[in-house]
Coordinates of C-alpha atoms in Angstrom, one line a residue:
M221 CA 0.0 0.0 0.0
R222 CA 3.0 2.3 0.1
L223 CA 2.9 2.4 -3.7
V224 CA -0.8 3.0 -3.7
M225 CA -1.1 5.7 -1.0
S226 CA 2.2 7.6 -1.5
P227 CA 2.0 10.6 -3.9
Y228 CA 5.7 10.0 -4.8
Y229 CA 5.1 7.0 -7.0
Q230 CA 3.4 7.4 -10.4
D231 CA 0.6 5.2 -11.5
V232 CA 2.8 3.3 -13.9
A233 CA 5.0 2.3 -11.0
L234 CA 2.2 0.3 -9.5
S235 CA 1.5 -1.7 -12.6
V236 CA 5.2 -2.5 -13.1
Y237 CA 5.5 -3.5 -9.5
V238 CA 2.6 -5.9 -9.6
K239 CA 3.8 -7.7 -12.8
V240 CA 7.5 -7.9 -11.7
K241 CA 6.5 -9.3 -8.3
A242 CA 4.3 -11.9 -9.9
L243 CA 7.0 -12.9 -12.3
A244 CA 9.6 -13.0 -9.5
A245 CA 7.4 -15.6 -7.7
R246 CA 8.4 -18.2 -10.3
P247 CA 11.4 -20.5 -9.6
E248 CA 13.5 -18.8 -12.2
G249 CA 12.6 -15.3 -11.0
C250 CA 11.7 -12.3 -13.1
Q251 CA 14.0 -12.4 -16.2
A252 CA 11.7 -10.7 -18.7
K253 CA 13.0 -7.8 -20.6
S254 CA 11.4 -4.3 -20.4
V255 CA 9.9 -4.8 -23.8
T256 CA 8.3 -8.1 -22.7
I257 CA 6.9 -6.6 -19.5
A258 CA 5.5 -3.7 -21.6
S259 CA 3.8 -6.2 -23.8
Y260 CA 2.3 -8.0 -20.8
L261 CA 1.0 -4.7 -19.3
G262 CA 0.0 -3.1 -22.6
L263 CA 2.3 -0.1 -21.9
S264 CA 5.0 1.4 -24.0
P265 CA 8.6 0.3 -23.2
A266 CA 9.4 3.9 -22.2
S267 CA 6.6 3.9 -19.6
V268 CA 7.9 0.6 -18.1
E269 CA 11.4 1.9 -17.9
R270 CA 10.2 5.1 -16.2
G271 CA 8.3 3.0 -13.6
M272 CA 11.3 0.8 -13.0
T273 CA 13.6 3.8 -12.6
Q274 CA 11.3 5.3 -10.0
L275 CA 11.0 1.9 -8.1
R276 CA 14.8 1.5 -8.1
R277 CA 15.4 5.0 -6.6
P278 CA 15.0 5.6 -2.9
D279 CA 11.7 7.4 -2.0
P280 CA 11.6 10.3 0.4
D281 CA 11.8 7.8 3.3
G282 CA 14.9 6.1 1.8
V283 CA 13.1 2.9 0.8
V284 CA 13.9 1.1 -2.5
E285 CA 11.2 -1.2 -3.8
L286 CA 12.9 -2.8 -6.8
F287 CA 16.4 -4.3 -7.2
S288 CA 17.9 -5.1 -10.6
E289 CA 20.9 -7.3 -11.2
R290 CA 22.4 -6.6 -14.6
R291 CA 23.8 -9.6 -16.4
T292 CA 24.9 -8.0 -19.7
L293 CA 28.5 -8.1 -20.8
P294 CA 30.3 -4.9 -21.8
S295 CA 29.9 -5.8 -25.4
G296 CA 26.2 -5.6 -25.1
R297 CA 25.5 -9.3 -25.3
G298 CA 24.2 -11.5 -22.5
R299 CA 21.0 -12.2 -20.6
S300 CA 18.4 -9.7 -19.4
A301 CA 18.5 -8.3 -15.9
L302 CA 17.2 -10.3 -12.9
R303 CA 14.7 -8.2 -11.0
T304 CA 13.5 -8.7 -7.4
V305 CA 11.3 -6.7 -5.1
R306 CA 11.9 -5.6 -1.5
P307 CA 10.6 -8.1 1.1
M308 CA 7.7 -6.7 3.2
S309 CA 7.6 -6.6 6.9
R310 CA 4.7 -7.9 9.0
T311 CA 3.7 -4.4 10.1
E312 CA 3.2 -3.0 6.6
A313 CA -0.3 -2.6 5.1
F314 CA -0.9 -4.6 1.9
V315 CA -3.6 -5.7 -0.4
W316 CA -3.8 -8.7 -2.8
V317 CA -4.2 -7.5 -6.4
P318 CA -4.7 -10.0 -9.3
V319 CA -2.1 -9.9 -12.0
A320 CA -4.8 -10.0 -14.6
A321 CA -6.1 -6.7 -13.3
A322 CA -2.8 -5.1 -14.0
E323 CA -2.9 -6.4 -17.5
D324 CA -6.6 -5.5 -18.2
L325 CA -6.7 -2.1 -16.5
T326 CA -4.7 1.1 -17.1
S327 CA -2.3 2.3 -14.5
R328 CA -4.7 4.8 -13.1
Q329 CA -7.6 2.3 -13.1
L330 CA -5.4 -0.2 -11.3
R331 CA -4.6 2.3 -8.6
A332 CA -8.3 3.0 -8.1
Y333 CA -9.0 -0.8 -8.0
A334 CA -6.3 -1.3 -5.3
L335 CA -7.8 1.5 -3.2
I336 CA -11.3 -0.1 -3.5
A337 CA -9.9 -3.6 -2.7
Y338 CA -8.0 -2.4 0.4
A339 CA -11.1 -0.5 1.7
Q340 CA -13.2 -3.7 1.1
A341 CA -10.7 -5.8 3.0
R342 CA -10.6 -3.5 5.9
G343 CA -14.3 -2.8 6.0
I344 CA -14.0 0.9 5.3
A345 CA -16.9 2.7 3.8
L346 CA -15.1 4.5 0.9
T347 CA -16.5 7.7 -0.5
Q348 CA -15.7 9.2 -3.9
A349 CA -14.0 12.2 -2.3
E350 CA -11.6 9.8 -0.4
L351 CA -11.1 7.8 -3.6
A352 CA -10.3 11.0 -5.5
A353 CA -7.7 12.0 -2.8
G354 CA -5.8 8.7 -3.6
L355 CA -5.5 9.5 -7.3
R356 CA -3.2 12.3 -8.3
H357 CA -2.0 14.2 -11.4
H358 CA 1.5 13.3 -12.5
S359 CA 2.1 15.9 -15.2
G360 CA 1.2 19.4 -16.1
K361 CA 0.5 22.3 -13.9
K362 CA -1.5 20.2 -11.4
A363 CA 1.3 17.6 -10.9
G364 CA 1.0 16.3 -7.3
E365 CA -2.6 17.5 -6.8
P366 CA -5.4 15.0 -6.3
L367 CA -8.0 14.4 -9.0
S368 CA -11.4 16.0 -8.8
V369 CA -14.4 14.0 -7.7
T370 CA -15.7 14.1 -11.3
A371 CA -12.5 12.7 -12.7
A372 CA -12.3 10.0 -10.0
S373 CA -15.9 8.9 -10.7
A374 CA -15.0 8.6 -14.4
V375 CA -12.1 6.3 -13.5
V376 CA -14.4 4.2 -11.3
D377 CA -16.9 3.9 -14.1
E378 CA -14.1 2.7 -16.4
V379 CA -13.1 0.0 -13.9
E380 CA -16.8 -1.0 -13.6
A381 CA -17.1 -1.2 -17.3
A382 CA -14.1 -3.6 -17.3
R383 CA -16.2 -5.6 -14.7
W384 CA -13.5 -5.7 -12.1
V385 CA -15.6 -3.6 -9.7
T386 CA -19.3 -3.5 -9.0
V387 CA -20.8 -0.2 -7.7
Q388 CA -24.0 -0.2 -5.6
R389 CA -25.1 3.4 -6.0
R390 CA -26.5 5.0 -2.8
A391 CA -26.6 1.6 -1.1
G392 CA -24.3 2.5 1.7
T393 CA -24.8 4.7 4.8
Q394 CA -25.9 8.2 4.3
G395 CA -26.5 7.6 0.6
R396 CA -22.9 6.6 -0.2
N397 CA -22.0 4.3 -3.0
R398 CA -20.8 0.8 -2.1
Y399 CA -17.9 -0.7 -4.0
I400 CA -17.3 -4.4 -4.5
A401 CA -13.9 -5.5 -5.9
H402 CA -13.7 -8.8 -7.7
D403 CA -10.7 -11.2 -7.6
M404 CA -11.3 -12.0 -11.3
A405 CA -13.2 -10.3 -14.1
P406 CA -16.6 -12.0 -14.6
E407 CA -15.9 -12.6 -18.3
A408 CA -12.8 -14.6 -17.4
R409 CA -14.4 -16.7 -14.6
P410 CA -15.1 -20.4 -15.1
D411 CA -18.6 -21.6 -14.9
G412 CA -20.0 -21.7 -11.3
V413 CA -17.5 -19.2 -9.9
G414 CA -18.9 -16.0 -8.6
E415 CA -22.4 -17.4 -8.0
G416 CA -24.2 -17.3 -4.7
A417 CA -24.2 -14.2 -2.7
G418 CA -21.9 -12.4 -5.1
G419 CA -24.0 -13.3 -8.1
V420 CA -27.2 -12.3 -6.4
L421 CA -25.6 -9.1 -5.4
E422 CA -24.4 -8.3 -8.9
A423 CA -27.8 -9.0 -10.3
A424 CA -29.4 -6.7 -7.7
V425 CA -26.8 -4.0 -8.6
E426 CA -27.5 -4.3 -12.3
K427 CA -31.2 -4.0 -11.7
E428 CA -30.8 -1.1 -9.4
A429 CA -28.2 0.7 -11.5
Q430 CA -30.1 0.6 -14.8
G431 CA -30.0 4.2 -16.1
A432 CA -28.6 5.5 -12.9
G433 CA -25.4 7.5 -12.7
C434 CA -23.3 8.9 -10.0
S435 CA -24.6 11.6 -7.8
Q436 CA -23.9 15.3 -7.9
V437 CA -20.6 16.7 -6.6
G438 CA -20.9 17.5 -2.9
E439 CA -23.6 15.0 -2.1
G440 CA -21.2 12.4 -0.8
S441 CA -21.0 10.0 -3.7
G442 CA -19.9 11.7 -6.9
S443 CA -20.9 13.5 -10.0
P444 CA -22.5 12.3 -13.2
V445 CA -20.0 11.1 -15.8
G446 CA -20.3 12.7 -19.3
E447 CA -21.4 16.1 -18.0
G448 CA -18.6 18.6 -18.3
S449 CA -14.9 18.0 -18.6
L450 CA -13.1 15.6 -16.3
A451 CA -10.3 18.1 -15.6
N452 CA -9.5 21.7 -16.3
E453 CA -6.3 21.5 -18.3
E454 CA -5.3 17.8 -17.9
S455 CA -4.0 15.9 -20.9
P456 CA -6.0 12.7 -21.6
R457 CA -2.7 10.8 -21.5
T458 CA -2.1 11.1 -17.8
D459 CA 0.5 8.4 -17.5
S460 CA 1.2 6.5 -20.7
P461 CA -0.2 6.4 -24.3
D462 CA -3.0 4.0 -24.8
D463 CA -2.3 3.4 -28.5
A464 CA 0.8 1.4 -27.5
R465 CA -1.1 -1.1 -25.4
A466 CA -1.0 -4.8 -26.2
L467 CA -4.2 -6.6 -26.6
V468 CA -3.4 -10.1 -25.3
S469 CA -0.8 -10.9 -22.6
P470 CA 1.4 -13.9 -23.5
A471 CA 2.3 -16.5 -21.0
I472 CA 6.0 -17.2 -21.1
G473 CA 9.0 -15.9 -23.0
D474 CA 9.8 -12.8 -25.0
V475 CA 7.5 -11.5 -27.7
P476 CA 9.1 -10.5 -31.0
V477 CA 8.6 -6.8 -31.8
G478 CA 7.1 -7.6 -35.2
D479 CA 4.4 -9.9 -33.8
A480 CA 2.2 -7.1 -32.5
G481 CA -0.9 -6.2 -34.6
P482 CA -1.3 -2.9 -36.4
V483 CA -1.7 0.1 -34.2
E484 CA -4.5 1.7 -36.4
N485 CA -6.8 -1.3 -36.1
P486 CA -6.2 -3.0 -32.7
A487 CA -9.6 -4.7 -32.7
D488 CA -8.4 -7.0 -35.6
A489 CA -5.2 -8.0 -33.8
A490 CA -4.2 -11.6 -34.1
A491 CA -4.5 -14.0 -31.1
P492 CA -1.3 -15.1 -29.4
A493 CA 0.8 -17.9 -30.8
E494 CA 0.0 -21.4 -30.0
G495 CA 2.0 -23.1 -27.3
C496 CA 2.2 -20.2 -25.0
G497 CA 0.6 -22.1 -22.2
G498 CA -2.2 -19.7 -21.2
L499 CA -2.1 -16.2 -19.7
A500 CA 0.8 -15.4 -17.4
L501 CA 0.0 -16.0 -13.7
R502 CA -3.7 -16.0 -14.0
A503 CA -5.8 -17.5 -11.3
G504 CA -8.5 -20.2 -11.9
G505 CA -6.6 -22.2 -14.5
N506 CA -8.1 -20.1 -17.4
N507 CA -6.2 -20.6 -20.6
H508 CA -8.4 -18.6 -22.9
P509 CA -7.5 -14.9 -23.4
A510 CA -9.9 -12.4 -22.1
P511 CA -11.2 -9.7 -24.4
S512 CA -9.0 -6.7 -24.8
K513 CA -9.3 -3.5 -22.9
L514 CA -10.7 -1.6 -25.8
E515 CA -13.3 -4.2 -26.4
R516 CA -14.3 -4.0 -22.7
R517 CA -14.6 -0.3 -22.9
S518 CA -16.6 -0.3 -26.1
R519 CA -19.1 -2.7 -24.5
G520 CA -19.2 -0.9 -21.1
R521 CA -19.1 2.7 -22.3
G522 CA -20.1 4.4 -25.4
S523 CA -17.3 7.0 -25.2
A524 CA -14.5 4.5 -25.8
R525 CA -12.3 5.2 -28.8
P526 CA -13.6 3.2 -31.8
S527 CA -11.4 1.0 -34.0
Y528 CA -9.8 2.4 -37.1
N529 CA -12.3 2.6 -40.0
G530 CA -10.4 5.0 -42.2
P531 CA -9.1 4.6 -45.8
Q532 CA -6.9 1.7 -46.7
L533 CA -3.2 2.0 -47.1
A534 CA -2.3 3.9 -50.3
M535 CA 1.3 4.9 -51.4
S536 CA 2.2 7.5 -53.9
S537 CA 3.7 6.2 -57.1
H538 CA 6.6 8.6 -56.8
I539 CA 7.5 7.1 -53.3
Y540 CA 6.9 3.6 -54.5
A541 CA 9.3 4.2 -57.4
V542 CA 12.0 5.5 -54.9
L543 CA 11.5 2.2 -52.9
E544 CA 12.0 0.1 -56.0
P545 CA 15.3 -1.5 -54.8
V546 CA 13.7 -2.8 -51.6
H547 CA 10.3 -3.9 -53.0
L548 CA 11.2 -7.4 -51.9
L549 CA 11.5 -6.3 -48.3
L550 CA 8.5 -4.0 -48.5
E551 CA 6.3 -7.0 -49.4
R552 CA 7.4 -8.8 -46.3
V553 CA 6.2 -5.9 -44.0
H554 CA 2.7 -7.0 -42.9
N555 CA 2.1 -4.1 -40.5
D556 CA 0.3 -1.2 -42.1
F557 CA 1.5 1.2 -39.5
I558 CA 5.2 0.3 -40.3
V559 CA 4.5 0.7 -44.0
R560 CA 3.0 4.1 -43.4
K561 CA 6.0 5.1 -41.4
I562 CA 8.3 4.1 -44.2
A563 CA 6.3 6.0 -46.8
R564 CA 6.2 9.1 -44.5
E565 CA 10.0 8.9 -43.9
V566 CA 10.6 8.8 -47.7
G567 CA 8.2 11.7 -48.2
R568 CA 9.9 13.7 -45.5
Q569 CA 13.3 13.3 -47.0
L570 CA 12.0 14.2 -50.5
R571 CA 10.4 17.4 -49.1
G572 CA 13.6 18.2 -47.2
G573 CA 15.6 18.5 -50.5
T574 CA 16.9 15.0 -50.9
A575 CA 16.9 14.0 -54.6
A576 CA 15.0 10.9 -55.6
E577 CA 18.0 9.5 -57.4
R578 CA 20.1 9.9 -54.3
L579 CA 17.6 8.1 -52.1
H580 CA 17.2 5.3 -54.7
H581 CA 21.0 4.9 -54.9
R582 CA 21.2 4.8 -51.1
L583 CA 18.7 2.0 -50.8
T584 CA 20.4 0.1 -53.6
T585 CA 23.8 0.3 -52.1
R586 CA 22.8 -0.6 -48.6
F587 CA 20.6 -3.5 -49.6
A588 CA 23.5 -4.9 -51.7
K589 CA 25.8 -5.0 -48.7
V590 CA 23.6 -7.3 -46.5
M591 CA 22.4 -10.8 -46.9
L592 CA 18.6 -11.2 -47.1
A593 CA 18.7 -14.0 -44.5
D594 CA 20.3 -11.6 -42.0
I595 CA 17.3 -9.2 -42.1
R596 CA 15.0 -10.6 -39.4
D597 CA 12.6 -7.6 -39.3
P598 CA 12.3 -5.9 -42.7
G599 CA 10.4 -2.9 -41.3
R600 CA 12.9 -2.1 -38.6
W601 CA 15.8 -2.6 -41.1
L602 CA 14.2 -0.2 -43.6
L603 CA 13.5 2.5 -41.0
G604 CA 16.7 2.1 -39.0
V605 CA 19.4 1.1 -41.6
A606 CA 18.3 1.7 -45.2
L607 CA 16.6 5.1 -45.1
P608 CA 18.6 7.2 -42.6
R609 CA 21.3 9.4 -44.1
W610 CA 24.8 8.5 -42.8
G611 CA 27.4 11.2 -42.7
C612 CA 28.3 14.5 -41.0
G613 CA 26.2 17.6 -40.7
H614 CA 26.8 18.6 -44.3
H615 CA 23.6 18.0 -46.2
D616 CA 25.5 16.9 -49.3
C617 CA 27.5 14.3 -47.4
E618 CA 26.4 10.7 -48.2
A619 CA 28.3 8.2 -46.0
G620 CA 31.6 10.2 -46.3
V621 CA 31.2 11.1 -50.0
L622 CA 29.9 14.4 -51.3
W623 CA 26.9 13.5 -53.6
T624 CA 27.3 16.4 -56.1
T625 CA 31.0 16.2 -56.7
G626 CA 31.9 12.6 -55.7
R627 CA 34.8 13.7 -53.6
K628 CA 35.5 12.5 -50.1
C629 CA 34.1 14.7 -47.3
E630 CA 36.9 16.4 -45.4
V631 CA 34.8 16.6 -42.2
C632 CA 34.1 12.8 -42.3
T633 CA 37.7 12.1 -43.1
E634 CA 38.9 14.1 -40.0
I635 CA 36.3 12.3 -37.9
V636 CA 37.4 8.9 -39.1
Q637 CA 41.1 9.8 -38.5
E638 CA 40.3 11.1 -35.0
K639 CA 38.5 7.8 -34.1
Y640 CA 41.4 5.7 -35.6
T641 CA 43.9 7.8 -33.5
A642 CA 41.8 7.3 -30.4
R643 CA 41.6 3.5 -30.9
Q644 CA 45.3 3.3 -31.7
R645 CA 46.1 5.3 -28.5
T646 CA 43.9 2.9 -26.5
Q647 CA 45.6 -0.1 -27.9
R648 CA 49.1 1.3 -27.2
I649 CA 48.1 2.1 -23.6
A650 CA 46.8 -1.4 -23.1
Q651 CA 50.1 -2.8 -24.5
G652 CA 52.2 -0.6 -22.3
L653 CA 53.7 1.5 -25.1
C654 CA 54.0 5.2 -25.6
P655 CA 50.6 6.5 -26.7
A656 CA 52.1 9.0 -29.2
H657 CA 54.9 7.0 -30.8
G658 CA 54.2 3.4 -30.0
T659 CA 57.7 2.8 -28.6
R660 CA 58.7 1.3 -25.3
P661 CA 59.2 4.0 -22.7
G662 CA 62.4 4.3 -20.7
P663 CA 63.0 4.0 -16.9
A664 CA 61.7 7.5 -16.4
G665 CA 58.4 6.6 -18.1
R666 CA 59.0 8.6 -21.3
C667 CA 60.4 7.4 -24.6
A668 CA 63.3 9.0 -26.5
D669 CA 61.0 10.4 -29.1
C670 CA 58.9 12.2 -26.5
E671 CA 62.1 13.8 -25.0
L672 CA 63.3 14.9 -28.4
D673 CA 59.9 16.4 -29.2
D674 CA 60.0 18.3 -25.9
A675 CA 63.5 19.6 -26.7
I676 CA 62.3 20.8 -30.1
R677 CA 59.2 22.5 -28.7
T678 CA 61.0 24.1 -25.8
P679 CA 64.6 25.3 -26.8
A680 CA 67.3 26.3 -24.3
R681 CA 66.9 29.7 -22.8
V682 CA 69.3 32.4 -23.9
P683 CA 70.9 34.2 -21.0
V684 CA 69.8 37.8 -20.6
Q685 CA 72.5 40.4 -21.0
H686 CA 72.7 42.5 -17.9
K687 CA 73.3 46.1 -18.3
L688 CA 76.5 47.1 -16.3
E689 CA 76.5 50.2 -14.1
G690 CA 78.9 53.1 -14.6
P691 CA 80.3 54.8 -17.8
P692 CA 79.8 53.1 -21.1
R693 CA 82.3 50.5 -22.2
G694 CA 84.0 50.0 -25.6
C695 CA 87.0 48.3 -27.2
C696 CA 90.5 49.7 -28.0
S697 CA 90.9 50.2 -31.7
D698 CA 94.5 48.9 -31.5
C699 CA 94.6 45.9 -29.2
G700 CA 90.8 45.3 -28.7
A701 CA 90.9 45.5 -25.0
R702 CA 87.7 46.5 -23.1
I703 CA 88.0 50.1 -21.8
F704 CA 85.9 52.8 -20.3
M705 CA 84.9 55.3 -22.9
T706 CA 85.8 58.4 -20.8
G707 CA 88.3 61.2 -21.2
R708 CA 90.9 60.9 -24.0
A709 CA 89.5 57.5 -25.0
L710 CA 86.5 59.2 -26.4
A711 CA 88.8 61.1 -28.8
D712 CA 91.3 58.5 -30.0
G713 CA 89.6 55.2 -28.9
L714 CA 92.8 53.8 -27.5
C715 CA 93.7 52.4 -24.1
K716 CA 96.5 53.9 -22.0
P717 CA 99.4 51.5 -23.1
C718 CA 98.5 51.8 -26.7
R719 CA 98.3 55.6 -26.4
E720 CA 101.8 55.8 -24.8
E721 CA 103.3 53.5 -27.3
S722 CA 101.9 55.4 -30.2
S723 CA 103.3 58.7 -28.8
V724 CA 106.9 57.2 -28.5
M725 CA 106.7 55.8 -32.0
A726 CA 105.6 59.2 -33.2
V727 CA 108.7 60.9 -31.6
F728 CA 111.0 58.3 -33.0
T729 CA 109.6 58.6 -36.4
S730 CA 109.9 62.4 -36.4
A731 CA 113.6 62.1 -35.3
A732 CA 114.4 59.6 -38.0
R733 CA 112.8 61.8 -40.6
A734 CA 114.9 64.9 -39.4
A735 CA 118.3 63.1 -39.4
P736 CA 118.9 62.8 -43.1
A737 CA 118.4 66.5 -43.6
Q738 CA 121.4 67.3 -41.3
Q739 CA 123.8 64.6 -42.5
E740 CA 123.3 63.1 -45.8
T741 CA 126.8 61.8 -46.7
C742 CA 129.2 59.4 -44.9
S743 CA 131.6 60.9 -42.3
G744 CA 134.3 58.3 -43.0
R745 CA 137.3 58.8 -45.2
D746 CA 138.8 56.7 -47.9
G747 CA 142.5 57.4 -47.3
D748 CA 143.0 61.1 -47.3
A749 CA 139.8 61.9 -49.2
R750 CA 136.4 62.2 -47.6
C751 CA 133.8 59.5 -48.4
D752 CA 131.0 60.8 -50.6
R753 CA 128.7 57.9 -50.2
E754 CA 125.3 58.2 -48.5
A755 CA 125.2 57.5 -44.8
L756 CA 122.9 54.9 -43.3
P757 CA 119.6 56.3 -41.9
T758 CA 120.5 55.6 -38.3
R759 CA 124.3 56.0 -38.6
S760 CA 126.7 58.7 -39.6
V761 CA 128.7 56.4 -41.9
C762 CA 127.8 54.4 -45.0
A763 CA 127.4 50.8 -45.2
R764 CA 131.1 50.0 -46.1
H765 CA 132.5 52.0 -43.2
R766 CA 130.0 50.5 -40.9
V767 CA 131.2 47.0 -41.9
Q768 CA 134.8 48.1 -41.3
E769 CA 133.8 49.3 -37.8
L770 CA 132.2 46.1 -37.0
A771 CA 135.1 44.1 -38.3
G772 CA 137.6 46.2 -36.4
S773 CA 135.6 45.8 -33.1
A774 CA 135.5 42.1 -33.7

């Protein structure tokens, strides 16, 4: 009753809990997939996943109702998850709910049925106002608020039309309605079950309720159904879409996706395959499927949605010509709804600017790359593999090739290269090699190529020339020594030793140049006569007399 009374859980969570707990009672446990559970309950797989997610999460009290043990390998293969429910304690309130009720009734109707069954078991005189307080909105602006009495009375009338509840109008104290919940729908009961007091009571109720409706709002019972709207701004799909509901609940095993009947004409859906072994976990040993929900509603109420009586399937000749390469597969699609989806997808792409020749070529190429025996579901293959455009965001890209030019798409090439680089990097890391070069790293954990790349990217730093304090410095123009450029160095650019040497050489040069002007001839004598030969530059005699002087001294 935590699931029934708590406003935290949505209506679909109760239906999923009932079916999972019933399947978990088998020796092998609940191993059914989400799609299989959805086919059992007549819900969409997304609604079942939403209910399981809410049951697996802790509620505001920290209680987790459903546990799922995944048994799928990382590659995606393996068995489905094994699901179990939380064991209940002795102090918790509970109510027995038939699994068939979860299959025949919608999620909101099942919640109303559980409230009525609990009140009947505890002997509580339930009013429509109290029943409305247990049913809540789960979407829209009124999310979390209880339903109105008018909307609650409509839900009760739907459950009564399904013959899971009998309503004795104004038969209780103070003119209240009296509700009787049945363990099995009267249509599914074997002969002899439900007779006696229950049968007499139902006969009396039918006699009393002929032409009678619910009472006005505020009188303690409810309001008439059909007068006014059931809610102010509530969407008819309060919990899950009804057009995805299965008609017959199989007994055991997974149901192929393509075995469901057409959505547009659910009343003509085929019966379940032979050998299923009867309905899943139904009481009474009944192996004959009960009428579907829509058939029950059509018999119980005149406002139920009628079956599809529109025009037959017709496909445009232009679209049929585009699908010419896959006519063989199109003939194997026996679901009119899937055929309509295929035709609409082709029309959408043609209206979006895709050329008919391009789409025809796409279907031809992809159908040629697959074996016909490998296509298990032609409809799903056409919608999921053949028709979608593969490539990047460029509209002209067709699986990595530009349709108008025939050249390779640069964007797709870069994407492929990036994926290849990522896979190669992962493989190298797994092998213990350098991710960038594929070489064995050294003791420091880096390979020689990585160190060389780092040296190329970050060259050695050049030392910064510090500016010296004091007067500016320069080089001597004679010896190249570093000197301060002050004083006389600014004029001649020489250091002190070079300056002194240059001054001495200048004096010597001037003296040598002045000597020949004073004494130009030799001072020696050749016998009695004076020598008229030219004297040496640094001597007063000529060369001959100089040799004689040296010879005499020797």
